[in-house]
C-alpha positions as a Python dict, from the first residue, in 0.01 Angstrom:
ca = {
    (1, 'M'): (0, 0, 0),
    (2, 'Q'): (71, -217, 299),
    (3, 'D'): (-104, -168, 629),
    (4, 'Q'): (150, -127, 905),
    (5, 'D'): (112, -76, 1274),
    (6, 'Y'): (291, 241, 1371),
    (7, 'T'): (377, 333, 1723),
    (8, 'T'): (318, 685, 1844),
    (9, 'A'): (694, 743, 1822),
    (10, 'D'): (699, 614, 1461),
    (11, 'M'): (414, 848, 1365),
    (12, 'A'): (582, 1144, 1533),
    (13, 'E'): (902, 1072, 1339),
    (14, 'L'): (707, 1045, 1011),
    (15, 'V'): (528, 1373, 1082),
    (16, 'D'): (868, 1537, 1145),
    (17, 'I'): (1004, 1398, 816),
    (18, 'V'): (701, 1530, 628),
    (19, 'A'): (743, 1871, 794),
    (20, 'Q'): (1113, 1880, 704),
    (21, 'T'): (1034, 1780, 346),
    (22, 'L'): (782, 2063, 317),
    (23, 'A'): (1016, 2314, 481),
    (24, 'F'): (1296, 2218, 239),
    (25, 'R'): (1052, 2251, -51),
    (26, 'V'): (956, 2602, 59),
    (27, 'L'): (1321, 2696, 117),
    (28, 'K'): (1417, 2557, -226),
    (29, 'D'): (1147, 2772, -388),
    (30, 'R'): (1259, 3079, -190),
    (31, 'V'): (1623, 3019, -285),
    (32, 'A'): (1530, 2975, -653),
    (33, 'R'): (1344, 3309, -645),
    (34, 'A'): (1638, 3476, -470),
    (35, 'E'): (1887, 3337, -722),
    (36, 'K'): (1669, 3460, -1008),
    (37, 'S'): (1642, 3803, -846),
    (38, 'C'): (2021, 3825, -799),
    (39, 'K'): (2083, 3729, -1162),
    (40, 'E'): (1828, 3986, -1279),
    (41, 'R'): (1997, 4256, -1069),
    (42, 'L'): (2337, 4160, -1211),
    (43, 'D'): (2194, 4154, -1562),
    (44, 'K'): (2078, 4516, -1521),
    (45, 'V'): (2413, 4653, -1406),
    (46, 'L'): (2683, 4424, -1545),
    (47, 'P'): (2822, 4541, -1880),
    (48, 'E'): (2815, 4293, -2167),
    (49, 'G'): (3128, 4083, -2191),
    (50, 'T'): (3209, 4122, -1820),
    (51, 'K'): (3304, 3843, -1580),
    (52, 'L'): (3315, 3881, -1201),
    (53, 'V'): (3437, 3643, -931),
    (54, 'G'): (3219, 3594, -621),
    (55, 'Q'): (3397, 3567, -286),
    (56, 'I'): (3305, 3551, 82),
    (57, 'A'): (3580, 3602, 339),
    (58, 'G'): (3839, 3569, 63),
    (59, 'V'): (3702, 3231, -50),
    (60, 'T'): (3615, 3216, -421),
    (61, 'L'): (3276, 3051, -475),
    (62, 'G'): (3258, 3089, -851),
    (63, 'S'): (3199, 3349, -1117),
    (64, 'A'): (2921, 3525, -1301),
    (65, 'W'): (2941, 3671, -1647),
    (66, 'K'): (2728, 3845, -1903),
    (67, 'S'): (2803, 3741, -2256),
    (68, 'A'): (2830, 3983, -2543),
    (69, 'P'): (2528, 3957, -2774),
    (70, 'K'): (2574, 3716, -3062),
    (71, 'K'): (2428, 3728, -3408),
    (72, 'V'): (2125, 3504, -3461),
    (73, 'A'): (2006, 3388, -3804),
    (74, 'H'): (1636, 3445, -3864),
    (75, 'I'): (1438, 3320, -4163),
    (76, 'A'): (1288, 3639, -4303),
    (77, 'S'): (1140, 3470, -4611),
    (78, 'E'): (1058, 3098, -4588),
    (79, 'D'): (993, 3084, -4965),
    (80, 'Q'): (1332, 3235, -5053),
    (81, 'F'): (1515, 3019, -4801),
    (82, 'V'): (1349, 2693, -4910),
    (83, 'G'): (1389, 2788, -5277),
    (84, 'Y'): (1762, 2838, -5221),
    (85, 'L'): (1793, 2505, -5036),
    (86, 'E'): (1596, 2319, -5304),
    (87, 'Y'): (1810, 2468, -5581),
    (88, 'K'): (2153, 2434, -5419),
    (89, 'F'): (2099, 2104, -5237),
    (90, 'E'): (1860, 1917, -5465),
    (91, 'E'): (2026, 1582, -5385),
    (92, 'E'): (1958, 1631, -5011),
    (93, 'L'): (1582, 1686, -5040),
    (94, 'V'): (1357, 1437, -4862),
    (95, 'T'): (1026, 1322, -5007),
    (96, 'T'): (752, 1213, -4769),
    (97, 'V'): (434, 1035, -4865),
    (98, 'S'): (120, 1081, -4663),
    (99, 'I'): (-233, 947, -4696),
    (100, 'R'): (-488, 1225, -4722),
    (101, 'H'): (-772, 1027, -4560),
    (102, 'E'): (-795, 839, -4232),
    (103, 'D'): (-1117, 642, -4297),
    (104, 'M'): (-1014, 314, -4463),
    (105, 'S'): (-1356, 270, -4634),
    (106, 'E'): (-1307, 613, -4792),
    (107, 'V'): (-954, 511, -4897),
    (108, 'A'): (-1087, 194, -5065),
    (109, 'A'): (-1358, 392, -5249),
    (110, 'I'): (-1107, 648, -5379),
    (111, 'L'): (-874, 371, -5500),
    (112, 'A'): (-1160, 202, -5683),
    (113, 'D'): (-1291, 521, -5844),
    (114, 'H'): (-986, 737, -5911),
    (115, 'G'): (-661, 559, -5837),
    (116, 'H'): (-394, 665, -5593),
    (117, 'E'): (-346, 1028, -5711),
    (118, 'D'): (-638, 1153, -5501),
    (119, 'L'): (-532, 940, -5207),
    (120, 'V'): (-170, 1023, -5139),
    (121, 'Q'): (27, 1341, -5113),
    (122, 'F'): (398, 1366, -5197),
    (123, 'T'): (593, 1641, -5023),
    (124, 'T'): (954, 1725, -5100),
    (125, 'A'): (1140, 1948, -4857),
    (126, 'P'): (1489, 2015, -4724),
    (127, 'P'): (1563, 1813, -4410),
    (128, 'Q'): (1588, 1991, -4074),
    (129, 'W'): (1963, 1926, -4040),
    (130, 'L'): (2023, 2108, -4371),
    (131, 'R'): (1810, 2405, -4262),
    (132, 'E'): (2002, 2428, -3932),
    (133, 'R'): (2342, 2397, -4103),
    (134, 'E'): (2263, 2676, -4347),
    (135, 'L'): (2140, 2901, -4065),
    (136, 'R'): (2473, 2840, -3887),
    (137, 'N'): (2652, 2923, -4214),
    (138, 'A'): (2460, 3251, -4228),
    (139, 'V'): (2578, 3338, -3876),
    (140, 'A'): (2934, 3252, -3988),
    (141, 'G'): (2905, 3514, -4263),
    (142, 'E'): (2772, 3330, -4568),
    (143, 'D'): (2499, 3513, -4762),
    (144, 'I'): (2193, 3286, -4756),
    (145, 'P'): (1880, 3403, -4944),
    (146, 'G'): (1578, 3452, -4720),
    (147, 'V'): (1789, 3474, -4403),
    (148, 'E'): (1872, 3787, -4208),
    (149, 'L'): (2098, 3829, -3909),
    (150, 'R'): (1969, 3987, -3592),
    (151, 'E'): (2139, 4091, -3275),
    (152, 'G'): (2082, 3828, -3006),
    (153, 'K'): (2042, 3904, -2639),
    (154, 'P'): (2334, 3875, -2398),
    (155, 'V'): (2311, 3586, -2152),
    (156, 'M'): (2368, 3619, -1778),
    (157, 'S'): (2535, 3308, -1632),
    (158, 'A'): (2674, 3203, -1296),
    (159, 'R'): (2881, 2896, -1224),
    (160, 'P'): (3013, 2781, -886),
    (161, 'V'): (3362, 2639, -851),
    (162, 'K'): (3390, 2260, -840),
    (163, 'D'): (3414, 2237, -460),
    (164, 'A'): (3168, 2519, -380),
    (165, 'D'): (2946, 2288, -173),
    (166, 'E'): (3228, 2212, 70),
    (167, 'L'): (3347, 2574, 68),
    (168, 'V'): (3003, 2710, 158),
    (169, 'E'): (2965, 2446, 429),
    (170, 'Q'): (3295, 2560, 581),
    (171, 'L'): (3195, 2927, 552),
    (172, 'I'): (2874, 2844, 742),
    (173, 'R'): (3070, 2654, 1010),
    (174, 'D'): (3314, 2946, 1043),
    (175, 'G'): (3026, 3193, 1085),
    (176, 'H'): (3085, 3382, 758),
    (177, 'V'): (2745, 3280, 617),
    (178, 'D'): (2430, 3308, 829),
    (179, 'V'): (2189, 3051, 683),
    (180, 'A'): (1888, 3183, 879),
    (181, 'T'): (1940, 3536, 746),
    (182, 'L'): (1990, 3406, 393),
    (183, 'A'): (1670, 3199, 414),
    (184, 'L'): (1473, 3500, 535),
    (185, 'E'): (1622, 3734, 271),
    (186, 'A'): (1560, 3475, -1),
    (187, 'G'): (1186, 3521, 39),
    (188, 'R'): (1195, 3891, -43),
}
């Protein structure tokens, strides 16, 4: 870091910038908590599959919606699922080779005494992309051994309109949004 000579005015400006940075950090955290609280409140009362538009003074800021729950595939029996994949997709299986020992002197001794059978391990398994594809197929209605479908949880989402930043700025300028009140309420 360079040594610089700062004037008293320079230092005062830097102190103000640091204070603003910290104030914005605190406000950002308060706003994040407030947003989370609002979404939780909506999640409690909004019926699944519902979408609502948010407006202030007739200006649409965006929408919030709660999705209907979706089916989620869950591996109930790893052995059944892997057995099915190995049987049906034998040509897609991947074999990996791993060395059972990390100490190279131990590796050399095993090679000299017993050969490579005690040194390496061969593992054949279905690749991850195949597992994921077959889980998606189960959700789509295909009967996959070892997989059961469960009811997923609905998701609460909110998305502002494209020009929401400018719209909110104008609402603040027009007095429809009181930033000080919002900042204070955000901390609750």
